[in-house]
Amino acid sequence: MAPKVGLFIPCYIDQLYPQVGIATLKVLEHFGVDVEYPETQTCCGQPMANTGCTNEVEPLAKRFLEIFKGYDAVVCPSGSCVSMVKHHYDEYFSGNAEFDALKAKTYEFCDYLTNVLEIKTLSGRFPHKVGLHQSCHGLRELRLASSSEVMGPPFGNVRVLLESIEGVELSQLQRPDECCGFGGTFAVAEEAVSCMMGEDRVHDHEQAGTEVLTALDMSCLMHLDGIIRRQKKPIRVMHISEILVECL
Amino acid sequence: MPSHPKLAAEFVKNKERAHWHDQALWFVRSKRDKAAQQIPEWELLREQASKIKSYTVSHLPDLLEEFERNATARGVQVHWARNATEHNEIVHGLLKKHNVTRVVKSKSMLTEECHLNPYLERHGIEIIDTDLGERIVQMQHMPPSHIVMPAIHMKKEEIGELFHEQLGTEKGATDPQYLTEAARQHLRQKFIEAEAGITGVNFAIAETGGFVVCTNEGNADLGTSLNKLHIACMGIEKLIPRAGDLSVFLRLLARSATGQPITTYSSHFHGPAPGAEMHIVLLDNGRSEISGSDEFRRSLNCIRCAACMNTCPVYRRSGGYSYSNTVPGPIGSILGPAKDPKANSTLPFACSLCGSCTDVCPVKIDLHHQLLTWRKELRVKGLLPFSKRLSMKMMSWMMQAPGMYRFVGKMARSIVPYLPRFMLYNRLNDWGKQRELPIIPKQSFREWMKQNHDDK
């Protein structure tokens, strides 16, 4: 019997980027996963946590556990929200075995695809120069790929997966993994620095010839896309799941 | 105190300068990467350094006593200061005792923390910073904007102008070699005239009672060996247990700071020369309190290499002065609130939580996690702005009620697309100043699921 996966769609993806949820679902189903979308889910509480309002996170963390504890795995197309659950919920669940189990089976979408389902290649075609934005939380909290600061052999399954697609050429960036400047409430509280960071990221991709800008996190892309559209740059923004679904 | 976002926005307004500042520091960060790549055991070294420092901080009282015993046995006079005032009084007392009116100082962030220069100047003592960068900012009556490269925010044209006014160099001269030579001549005179030398301390060794000062210009050596009185000022966390530990830190420090294999001068001091006096002032100034905190203790592991500043995408674009704190950047944003949470309440938020500082730190301080913890502390202390608290409360309340969440989303989707642009993009919308809002979709993912998937 196929494992039953609970699809965790972050609130902003649900409301603003339904196509990302749809693509994620389709890719998972394509590979034979039995996906269920629990109706009552809302938000993991990351905005509140990042503002220091941990009291406001607690009820959301508890709801999250109730909603998702019954699944064999929980999969989410956002490294940042997964990191919230895996690294920042502990204070609400001291000694709670159900939570420890949930934590261990919560996966970022590409992590689940490449490490659990062991999909390392795709047969489709995507004839574009692709710029991979290495979202910080996926990189430095979930360790889904090597970060430039830490010494050792480079790793990262997403890059391997993208490179396996016919026609994909990955952009070579000057700064391979600098933050885009989104940072949740940081994007508004420190608007000036946030936008300069975003602009610099976009510029790096522009120089590298990126046609399609992608990432494991739609939130980084929301910020970068906002800048790209304001400045009318010829770069198309797609969440990684949207590229993968085209290559099935 | 002006908030970080406000000062940062002012710095960023000058796009050209902000870019130049970002690139200058990124150049240093890249040099660090290359230097670290050449050490196959780099990550092991970091791990070892972290363990040594954590051991030190948790055994601080014993190790400090051991240091005092061994330093005293070598003829070094050890002084204890609880805070900046006591520190400055001790230093002043020693200078007064020796009738000193002219002092040369090697760069020391600790004396910056204590505001020693203005204190001594008020008491009629001339104190000259001898590190070139530090001398430059001292001439401007400004603090350093970076802890390793104090004048990194200044362009050579500005330094040329400053030197023209203060040292009489040719107007319009910008050649670094010419300007450095002028500074060298000026400082040489100050070294000769001085009657005492003050230095900081990079590492003090409990086992031997000796200490090490690292400079690239040799100014600490010149300032201390030309004089009969050497006063070293040190934060109590600068201790390491054994002489054998030094190799770990000397390998990490310069590589992390500037990408050099080692600082040009790593000078070891083990007691005064015959007929001379050597003093060391050990300063607490809130450090014991930090060492008692499970959350923030690890911030005392810091060896002040500034790698976190060089890598921080916010520091690079907002400049050191935007932090209004002696130590800027990620580590400063942890230490600042520990000293004065109210005055520094915006610093833990001057961070996108990208985690680059944590990965670059040679002693593995979990900087971005501590910044996040500070945000919680500020909330507990009631130091979050009301607007932030209220919006998070409302958001949490809505997210606890799925029906409400769905309703609000649906309402927004049916109204926002029809609003005229001025109603969306105005001064109330900080997102929209330089960015477009997301294009509102016709339906949410949930609605799509209901229509297309659930009845399958």
XYZ file of C-alpha atoms in Angstrom:
704
model
C 0.000 0.000 0.000
C 1.304 3.440 -0.906
C 2.218 5.666 2.036
C -0.425 8.214 2.917
C 1.009 11.694 2.624
C -0.516 14.749 4.210
C -0.046 17.712 1.904
C 0.964 20.782 3.874
C 0.275 23.850 1.746
C 1.465 27.044 3.459
C -1.199 29.723 3.851
C 0.310 32.147 1.359
C 0.627 29.419 -1.280
C -2.988 28.394 -0.686
C -4.206 31.967 -1.074
C -1.809 33.494 -3.591
C -0.088 30.722 -5.522
C -2.582 27.853 -5.923
C -0.713 26.686 -9.033
C 2.243 25.754 -6.811
C 0.032 23.554 -4.639
C -1.515 21.986 -7.732
C 1.893 21.269 -9.282
C 3.169 19.750 -6.058
C 0.120 17.524 -5.809
C 0.404 16.420 -9.441
C 4.077 15.553 -9.166
C 3.518 13.520 -6.026
C 0.544 11.714 -7.540
C 2.498 11.044 -10.709
C 4.979 9.091 -8.625
C 2.233 7.034 -7.037
C 1.919 8.810 -3.726
C -1.459 8.709 -2.004
C -1.895 12.405 -1.165
C -4.507 13.887 1.103
C -5.012 17.598 1.732
C -6.331 18.170 5.252
C -9.014 20.848 4.961
C -8.563 22.560 8.296
C -4.914 23.528 7.955
C -4.019 27.205 7.858
C -0.598 28.572 8.840
C 2.424 27.115 10.619
C 2.935 30.324 12.591
C 6.251 31.367 11.132
C 5.426 35.080 10.818
C 4.526 35.214 14.511
C 7.547 33.166 15.543
C 9.908 35.368 13.564
C 8.458 38.429 15.247
C 9.080 36.924 18.670
C 5.393 36.308 19.406
C 5.745 32.708 20.505
C 2.539 32.717 22.571
C 0.653 33.319 19.344
C 2.407 30.370 17.705
C 1.552 27.794 20.337
C -2.116 27.187 19.391
C -1.123 26.945 15.733
C 1.632 24.444 16.497
C -0.817 22.319 18.480
C -3.369 22.443 15.674
C -0.657 21.444 13.227
C 0.164 18.345 15.260
C -3.507 17.358 15.527
C -4.097 17.794 11.806
C -0.999 16.012 10.541
C -0.053 13.403 13.130
C -1.959 10.565 11.460
C -0.081 10.609 8.156
C 2.854 8.461 7.146
C 4.604 11.603 5.933
C 3.916 15.326 5.639
C 5.152 17.058 2.498
C 5.304 20.801 1.875
C 6.541 22.869 -1.075
C 8.351 25.356 1.186
C 11.625 24.729 3.017
C 11.013 27.655 5.291
C 7.706 26.369 6.665
C 9.157 22.857 7.052
C 12.045 24.319 9.000
C 9.538 26.087 11.225
C 7.942 22.760 12.131
C 11.165 20.798 12.442
C 13.287 23.355 14.267
C 11.043 25.822 16.028
C 8.125 23.849 17.419
C 10.070 21.946 20.085
C 9.399 24.448 22.842
C 5.676 23.601 22.709
C 6.107 19.833 22.743
C 8.640 18.874 25.359
C 8.670 15.069 25.653
C 5.740 14.613 23.278
C 6.427 11.405 21.323
C 3.679 12.147 18.770
C 5.394 15.411 17.891
C 8.829 13.821 17.665
C 7.404 11.333 15.204
C 5.714 14.098 13.197
C 8.926 16.101 13.095
C 10.866 13.170 11.693
C 8.338 12.547 8.921
C 7.857 16.155 7.767
C 9.632 16.839 4.482
C 10.264 19.649 2.088
C 8.797 18.606 -1.277
C 12.087 18.141 -3.195
C 13.657 16.440 -0.202
C 10.803 13.916 -0.213
C 11.018 13.495 -3.951
C 14.758 12.924 -4.146
C 15.549 11.275 -0.813
C 12.426 9.296 0.059
C 11.027 8.492 -3.376
C 14.593 8.541 -4.711
C 13.690 10.337 -7.924
C 17.012 11.623 -9.245
C 16.177 12.111 -12.906
C 13.224 13.311 -14.957
C 12.648 12.425 -18.567
C 10.926 15.644 -19.706
C 12.235 18.656 -21.552
C 12.546 22.229 -20.315
C 14.632 24.190 -22.810
C 15.572 27.175 -20.640
C 18.424 28.728 -18.756
C 17.318 28.155 -15.179
C 18.523 30.207 -12.220
C 18.242 28.289 -8.983
C 17.760 30.571 -6.012
C 19.090 28.726 -2.986
C 16.602 29.650 -0.299
C 18.361 30.134 3.025
C 16.180 27.968 5.236
C 16.378 25.005 2.889
C 20.110 25.514 2.700
C 21.246 26.433 6.195
C 18.468 25.025 8.364
C 17.376 21.903 6.489
C 20.777 21.301 4.823
C 19.150 20.327 1.544
C 22.300 21.512 -0.219
C 25.779 22.655 0.788
C 26.202 26.317 1.705
C 29.199 28.299 0.478
C 30.381 29.089 4.014
C 30.812 25.492 5.124
C 33.846 23.636 3.772
C 33.527 20.147 2.348
C 32.344 18.430 -0.796
C 29.371 20.194 -2.405
C 26.018 18.414 -2.380
C 22.413 19.140 -3.354
C 19.839 16.885 -4.968
C 17.730 19.637 -6.482
C 20.565 20.764 -8.704
C 21.100 17.158 -9.806
C 17.391 16.741 -10.508
C 17.195 19.982 -12.525
C 20.312 19.112 -14.495
C 18.802 15.762 -15.417
C 16.061 17.528 -17.372
C 16.771 17.824 -21.067
C 17.315 21.419 -22.147
C 17.971 22.827 -18.692
C 21.102 24.874 -18.336
C 21.763 26.210 -14.848
C 22.951 29.804 -14.428
C 26.376 30.377 -12.907
C 25.962 33.069 -10.288
C 28.535 35.426 -8.775
C 27.084 34.777 -5.333
C 25.581 31.303 -5.413
C 23.664 31.393 -2.143
C 23.176 34.899 -0.846
C 19.855 35.726 0.804
C 17.233 37.349 -1.428
C 16.176 39.691 1.368
C 12.655 38.429 1.936
C 12.961 37.236 5.519
C 9.231 37.330 6.356
C 8.332 40.480 8.274
C 11.881 41.689 7.555
C 10.702 42.466 4.008
C 8.455 45.174 5.408
C 10.224 46.212 8.625
C 13.550 46.713 6.810
C 12.073 47.587 3.423
C 15.105 49.502 2.161
C 17.698 46.789 2.827
C 15.278 44.024 1.835
C 14.670 45.557 -1.585
C 18.336 46.267 -2.194
C 19.105 42.631 -1.394
C 16.371 41.488 -3.773
C 17.544 43.803 -6.513
C 21.090 42.492 -6.160
C 19.870 38.896 -6.442
C 17.864 39.715 -9.542
C 20.868 41.518 -11.010
C 23.123 38.501 -10.412
C 20.613 36.283 -12.252
C 20.264 38.823 -15.044
C 24.035 38.868 -15.543
C 24.089 35.088 -15.586
C 21.417 34.968 -18.281
C 18.642 33.415 -16.187
C 15.406 33.005 -18.168
C 13.476 31.138 -15.499
C 14.133 31.866 -11.852
C 13.199 29.062 -9.502
C 13.472 28.115 -5.831
C 12.197 25.676 -3.254
C 10.426 28.517 -1.495
C 7.656 30.562 -3.044
C 8.146 33.299 -0.436
C 11.614 34.207 -1.751
C 10.146 34.129 -5.247
C 7.202 36.334 -4.253
C 9.685 39.006 -3.182
C 11.966 38.607 -6.213
C 8.993 38.486 -8.589
C 7.685 41.705 -7.061
C 10.957 43.406 -7.932
C 11.200 41.788 -11.372
C 7.692 42.930 -12.322
C 8.193 46.443 -10.959
C 11.420 46.784 -12.923
C 9.959 44.967 -15.948
C 12.851 42.513 -16.203
C 12.546 39.670 -18.718
C 12.807 36.897 -16.111
C 10.024 34.391 -15.521
C 9.505 33.169 -11.966
C 8.420 29.571 -11.346
C 8.381 27.479 -8.194
C 10.414 24.291 -8.611
C 7.227 22.195 -8.584
C 5.916 24.123 -11.590
C 9.026 23.217 -13.572
C 8.944 19.587 -12.482
C 5.279 19.145 -13.368
C 6.058 20.283 -16.900
C 8.708 17.580 -17.177
C 6.641 14.550 -16.199
C 18.092 55.968 19.857
C 17.434 55.979 16.088
C 16.153 52.609 14.896
C 18.152 50.332 12.613
C 15.605 50.442 9.761
C 15.702 54.235 9.728
C 19.497 54.509 9.705
C 19.782 51.632 7.244
C 17.326 53.303 4.875
C 19.456 56.463 4.964
C 22.586 54.470 4.125
C 20.843 52.589 1.319
C 19.524 55.842 -0.155
C 23.036 56.408 -1.491
C 22.835 53.346 -3.735
C 26.286 53.780 -5.182
C 27.942 53.889 -1.766
C 25.869 51.014 -0.411
C 26.857 48.879 -3.416
C 30.474 49.802 -3.003
C 30.348 48.932 0.716
C 28.643 45.623 -0.048
C 31.246 44.727 -2.653
C 34.220 45.706 -0.479
C 33.024 43.393 2.274
C 32.009 40.625 -0.088
C 35.567 40.724 -1.421
C 36.808 40.023 2.122
C 34.234 37.259 2.584
C 35.434 35.663 -0.698
C 39.039 35.864 0.461
C 37.949 34.092 3.641
C 36.322 31.331 1.592
C 39.516 30.764 -0.380
C 41.644 30.721 2.778
C 39.278 28.280 4.494
C 39.177 26.005 1.435
C 42.921 25.509 1.755
C 42.578 23.903 5.183
C 41.185 20.379 4.773
C 40.404 20.199 8.492
C 38.598 23.561 8.582
C 35.312 22.222 9.948
C 37.171 20.176 12.558
C 39.045 23.283 13.634
C 35.762 25.157 14.038
C 34.373 22.325 16.106
C 37.463 22.244 18.287
C 37.482 26.018 18.751
C 33.837 25.953 19.699
C 34.432 23.260 22.302
C 37.440 25.039 23.821
C 35.521 28.301 24.088
C 32.411 26.669 25.526
C 34.597 24.946 28.108
C 36.246 28.274 28.923
C 33.000 30.163 29.338
C 31.551 27.495 31.631
C 34.722 27.413 33.765
C 35.396 31.116 33.639
C 35.845 31.896 37.359
C 38.414 29.113 37.885
C 40.301 29.857 34.700
C 40.439 33.580 35.445
C 41.920 32.864 38.858
C 44.447 30.554 37.268
C 45.322 33.280 34.806
C 45.682 35.858 37.551
C 47.999 33.564 39.557
C 50.218 32.804 36.604
C 50.293 36.357 35.253
C 51.137 37.737 38.701
C 53.953 35.203 39.016
C 55.362 36.640 35.779
C 55.316 40.132 37.210
C 52.148 41.300 35.438
C 49.858 43.375 37.657
C 46.257 42.213 37.308
C 43.265 44.520 37.858
C 39.576 43.684 37.923
C 36.874 45.989 36.598
C 33.166 45.338 36.993
C 32.088 47.930 34.457
C 33.315 50.558 32.012
C 33.615 53.255 34.670
C 35.839 51.097 36.868
C 37.872 50.103 33.829
C 38.501 53.706 32.816
C 39.322 54.734 36.385
C 41.889 51.942 36.705
C 43.559 52.916 33.430
C 43.509 56.600 34.346
C 44.885 55.837 37.833
C 47.845 53.978 36.356
C 48.600 56.766 33.892
C 48.335 59.391 36.644
C 50.664 57.431 38.893
C 53.304 57.546 36.166
C 52.568 61.172 35.235
C 51.691 60.118 31.718
C 50.016 62.678 29.444
C 50.607 61.062 26.054
C 49.461 57.529 25.252
C 49.518 55.421 22.117
C 46.905 52.718 21.791
C 46.661 49.729 19.508
C 43.190 48.937 18.224
C 40.968 47.587 20.948
C 37.212 47.202 20.701
C 37.099 46.829 24.483
C 38.348 50.370 25.033
C 35.765 51.488 22.445
C 33.112 49.683 24.475
C 34.269 51.614 27.570
C 34.592 54.930 25.701
C 38.110 55.182 27.103
C 39.350 57.815 24.637
C 36.885 60.559 25.523
C 37.302 59.720 29.218
C 41.074 60.148 29.123
C 40.829 63.213 26.914
C 38.532 64.806 29.489
C 41.296 64.208 32.013
C 43.886 65.978 29.891
C 45.546 62.926 28.422
C 46.302 62.693 24.705
C 45.416 59.223 23.442
C 46.301 58.309 19.884
C 44.959 55.280 18.088
C 47.781 53.746 16.107
C 45.959 51.258 13.890
C 45.647 53.125 10.592
C 41.927 52.559 10.139
C 41.204 53.395 13.744
C 43.356 56.537 13.509
C 41.333 57.639 10.500
C 38.005 57.367 12.318
C 39.543 58.924 15.429
C 40.520 61.981 13.355
C 36.866 62.258 12.409
C 35.749 61.845 16.018
C 33.790 58.785 14.988
C 33.800 55.224 16.350
C 34.859 52.315 14.101
C 32.133 51.133 11.714
C 33.589 47.606 11.659
C 35.535 45.794 14.363
C 38.427 44.615 12.174
C 38.408 47.283 9.436
C 37.337 50.397 11.342
C 37.252 52.720 8.321
C 35.894 50.276 5.744
C 32.987 52.646 5.088
C 35.313 55.407 3.845
C 36.579 55.892 0.300
C 40.168 56.846 -0.403
C 39.032 60.234 -1.688
C 37.465 60.980 1.686
C 40.581 59.839 3.514
C 42.688 62.042 1.198
C 40.504 65.008 2.096
C 40.734 64.223 5.825
C 44.508 63.839 5.698
C 44.788 67.071 3.737
C 42.983 68.891 6.538
C 44.652 67.146 9.455
C 48.066 66.049 8.244
C 48.711 68.574 5.514
C 48.908 66.118 2.614
C 48.415 67.468 -0.900
C 44.868 68.437 -1.748
C 43.145 65.875 -3.912
C 45.737 63.171 -3.237
C 44.179 59.727 -3.158
C 47.103 57.392 -3.740
C 46.913 54.845 -0.885
C 50.673 54.498 -0.690
C 51.204 58.246 -0.415
C 48.474 58.588 2.201
C 49.729 55.626 4.205
C 53.224 57.071 4.209
C 51.867 60.369 5.557
C 50.044 58.494 8.315
C 53.172 56.491 9.059
C 55.259 59.654 9.537
C 52.563 61.211 11.706
C 52.220 58.077 13.842
C 55.995 57.620 14.120
C 56.150 60.987 15.845
C 53.345 59.958 18.216
C 55.088 56.680 19.058
C 58.271 58.552 19.957
C 56.491 61.134 22.093
C 54.281 58.657 23.981
C 54.960 57.644 27.564
C 52.689 54.627 27.775
C 51.130 52.046 25.480
C 47.648 50.586 25.735
C 46.693 47.435 23.851
C 43.758 45.123 23.642
C 44.078 41.373 24.079
C 43.125 38.741 21.507
C 43.852 35.711 23.656
C 44.933 35.355 27.268
C 46.187 31.970 28.398
C 45.179 30.698 31.830
C 47.893 28.051 31.898
C 50.777 30.485 31.335
C 49.487 33.882 32.398
C 50.632 35.271 29.055
C 48.563 36.973 26.400
C 48.593 37.497 22.649
C 47.871 40.618 20.624
C 47.306 40.296 16.870
C 47.902 43.234 14.522
C 48.782 43.663 10.887
C 50.737 46.864 11.319
C 53.020 46.032 14.241
C 51.644 49.046 16.058
C 50.996 47.168 19.302
C 54.627 46.081 19.445
C 55.941 49.554 18.704
C 53.623 51.174 21.216
C 54.531 48.793 24.027
C 58.243 48.277 23.486
C 59.115 51.975 23.226
C 57.491 52.612 26.596
C 58.019 51.523 30.172
C 54.299 51.182 30.846
C 52.049 48.702 29.018
C 48.393 48.488 29.971
C 46.454 45.657 28.326
C 42.661 45.832 28.438
C 40.718 42.630 28.072
C 37.174 41.331 28.282
C 37.069 38.301 30.589
C 35.802 36.080 27.763
C 39.082 36.446 25.839
C 40.596 33.669 27.897
C 41.652 30.257 26.604
C 42.738 27.443 28.913
C 46.052 26.244 27.497
C 48.917 27.541 25.364
C 48.333 24.541 23.117
C 44.863 25.877 22.258
C 46.345 28.965 20.663
C 47.227 27.208 17.426
C 43.544 26.482 16.790
C 42.545 30.101 17.234
C 45.451 31.729 15.433
C 44.678 29.576 12.404
C 40.995 30.487 12.480
C 41.159 34.157 13.431
C 43.011 35.744 10.526
C 41.527 33.461 7.918
C 38.016 34.269 9.089
C 38.733 37.973 9.493
C 40.572 38.927 6.323
C 41.459 35.701 4.533
C 45.091 35.922 5.638
C 46.795 32.695 6.772
C 47.855 34.490 9.946
C 48.023 38.090 11.146
C 51.301 39.788 10.311
C 52.132 40.112 13.999
C 50.898 37.724 16.671
C 52.816 39.112 19.631
C 53.117 37.145 22.840
C 53.465 39.033 26.112
C 54.736 37.210 29.163
C 55.616 39.840 31.723
C 57.351 43.209 31.727
C 60.863 43.928 30.515
C 63.376 44.823 33.239
C 62.513 48.240 34.641
C 59.125 48.324 32.923
C 55.576 47.688 34.153
C 52.918 45.513 32.573
C 49.302 45.726 33.692
C 46.235 43.862 32.582
C 42.711 45.086 33.259
C 40.073 42.341 33.233
C 36.645 43.729 32.420
C 33.307 42.092 33.120
C 30.773 44.742 32.005
C 27.810 42.383 31.768
C 29.712 39.346 30.558
C 29.110 37.282 33.722
C 25.431 37.898 33.317
C 25.521 36.625 29.730
C 27.529 33.593 30.869
C 24.652 32.748 33.227
C 22.137 32.604 30.367
C 21.565 29.254 28.692
C 20.378 30.981 25.542
C 23.083 33.578 25.050
C 26.137 32.089 26.785
C 27.548 30.920 23.469
C 27.815 34.521 22.257
C 30.805 34.815 24.624
C 32.687 32.329 22.433
C 33.198 35.197 19.980
C 36.819 35.907 19.041
C 35.910 39.148 17.230
C 36.986 38.100 13.747
C 34.076 39.967 12.127
C 33.366 37.170 9.639
C 29.680 37.462 10.582
C 29.690 41.132 9.583
C 31.477 40.490 6.305
C 28.990 37.818 5.339
C 25.844 39.513 6.667
C 23.803 40.775 3.704
C 22.190 43.367 5.959
C 25.400 44.728 7.474
C 27.017 44.939 4.054
C 24.203 47.114 2.760
C 23.402 49.167 5.823
C 26.888 49.981 7.148
C 28.234 49.645 10.664
C 26.818 52.917 11.966
C 23.252 51.822 11.350
C 23.608 49.573 14.423
C 24.455 52.453 16.817
C 26.416 49.906 18.851
C 30.130 49.434 19.520
C 30.007 46.006 17.918
C 27.740 46.046 14.839
C 26.451 43.200 12.677
C 25.071 39.854 13.847
C 27.220 39.407 16.970
C 26.676 43.032 17.964
C 22.940 42.541 17.590
C 23.151 39.845 20.262
C 25.553 41.637 22.611
C 23.859 45.034 22.256
C 20.430 44.024 23.584
C 22.119 42.038 26.378
C 23.515 45.321 27.627
C 20.528 47.543 26.943
C 17.485 45.808 25.466
C 15.447 48.971 25.115
C 18.045 51.045 23.276
C 18.922 48.129 20.997
C 15.459 46.683 20.466
C 15.560 46.957 16.671
C 18.886 45.149 16.255
C 17.657 41.532 16.492
C 15.245 42.427 13.677
C 18.029 43.788 11.436
C 18.372 40.268 10.113
C 16.643 38.202 7.448
C 17.490 35.005 9.407
C 19.480 33.736 6.430
C 21.912 31.913 8.729
C 25.060 32.797 6.804
C 26.624 34.221 9.991
C 26.118 30.926 11.812
C 27.785 28.967 9.016
C 30.728 31.344 8.707
C 31.456 31.700 12.431
C 34.820 30.085 13.276
C 33.671 29.245 16.801
C 30.251 28.034 15.650
C 28.058 30.511 17.491
C 24.454 29.887 16.435
C 24.091 33.582 15.712
C 20.823 33.642 13.798
C 19.124 31.411 16.353
C 20.220 33.717 19.142
C 18.869 36.686 17.201
C 15.550 34.898 16.944
C 15.663 34.164 20.669
C 16.289 37.846 21.308
C 13.093 38.656 19.450
C 11.202 36.445 21.897
C 12.941 38.091 24.834
C 12.016 41.531 23.555
C 8.428 40.442 23.283
C 8.502 39.135 26.868
C 10.059 42.399 28.043
C 7.262 44.331 26.310
C 9.671 45.983 23.893
C 7.930 45.085 20.638
C 6.051 47.942 19.018
C 2.315 47.774 19.649
C 1.545 47.527 15.925
C 3.676 44.397 15.602
C 2.141 42.730 18.644
C -1.380 43.534 17.538
C -0.951 42.356 13.963
C 0.599 39.070 15.115
C -2.196 38.552 17.637
C -4.826 39.145 14.978
C -3.068 36.913 12.489
C -2.783 34.107 15.032
C -6.433 34.470 15.935
C -7.493 34.255 12.291
C -5.248 31.270 11.625
C -6.799 29.388 14.527
C -10.180 29.656 12.833
C -10.037 27.956 9.386
C -13.473 29.317 8.455
C -12.398 32.868 9.165
C -9.140 32.358 7.283
C -11.008 31.077 4.240
C -13.528 33.903 4.412
C -10.910 36.633 4.656
C -8.978 35.091 1.761
C -12.090 34.914 -0.400
C -13.047 38.494 0.382
C -9.563 39.722 -0.473
C -9.587 37.813 -3.763
C -12.906 39.295 -4.748
C -12.010 42.889 -3.825
C -8.274 43.464 -4.323
C -8.136 42.865 -8.109
C -10.706 45.640 -8.608
C -9.078 48.286 -6.452
C -7.468 51.254 -8.195
C -3.679 51.257 -7.991
C -3.444 54.206 -5.601
C -5.429 52.309 -2.997
C -2.919 49.457 -3.042
C 0.280 51.367 -3.564
C 0.582 54.211 -1.099
C 2.687 55.161 1.847
C 0.902 52.672 4.084
C 2.173 49.805 1.966
C 5.881 49.292 2.580
C 5.854 46.173 0.440
C 4.752 48.135 -2.600
C 7.312 50.933 -2.513
C 9.747 49.063 -4.728
C 7.876 45.803 -5.386
C 4.675 44.687 -7.032
C 2.184 42.758 -4.944
C 1.475 39.169 -5.980
C -1.120 38.801 -8.750
C -4.276 37.687 -6.991
C -5.498 34.325 -8.351
C -9.144 33.560 -9.095
C -9.345 30.801 -6.531
C -7.320 29.452 -3.646
C -5.666 26.053 -3.710
C -8.308 24.830 -1.328
C -11.108 25.955 -3.649
C -9.384 24.303 -6.594
C -9.108 21.064 -4.606
C -12.819 21.118 -3.850
C -13.721 21.568 -7.514
C -11.167 19.370 -9.187
C -9.856 16.785 -6.851
C -12.046 15.868 -3.947
C -14.793 14.185 -5.982
C -12.278 12.017 -7.828
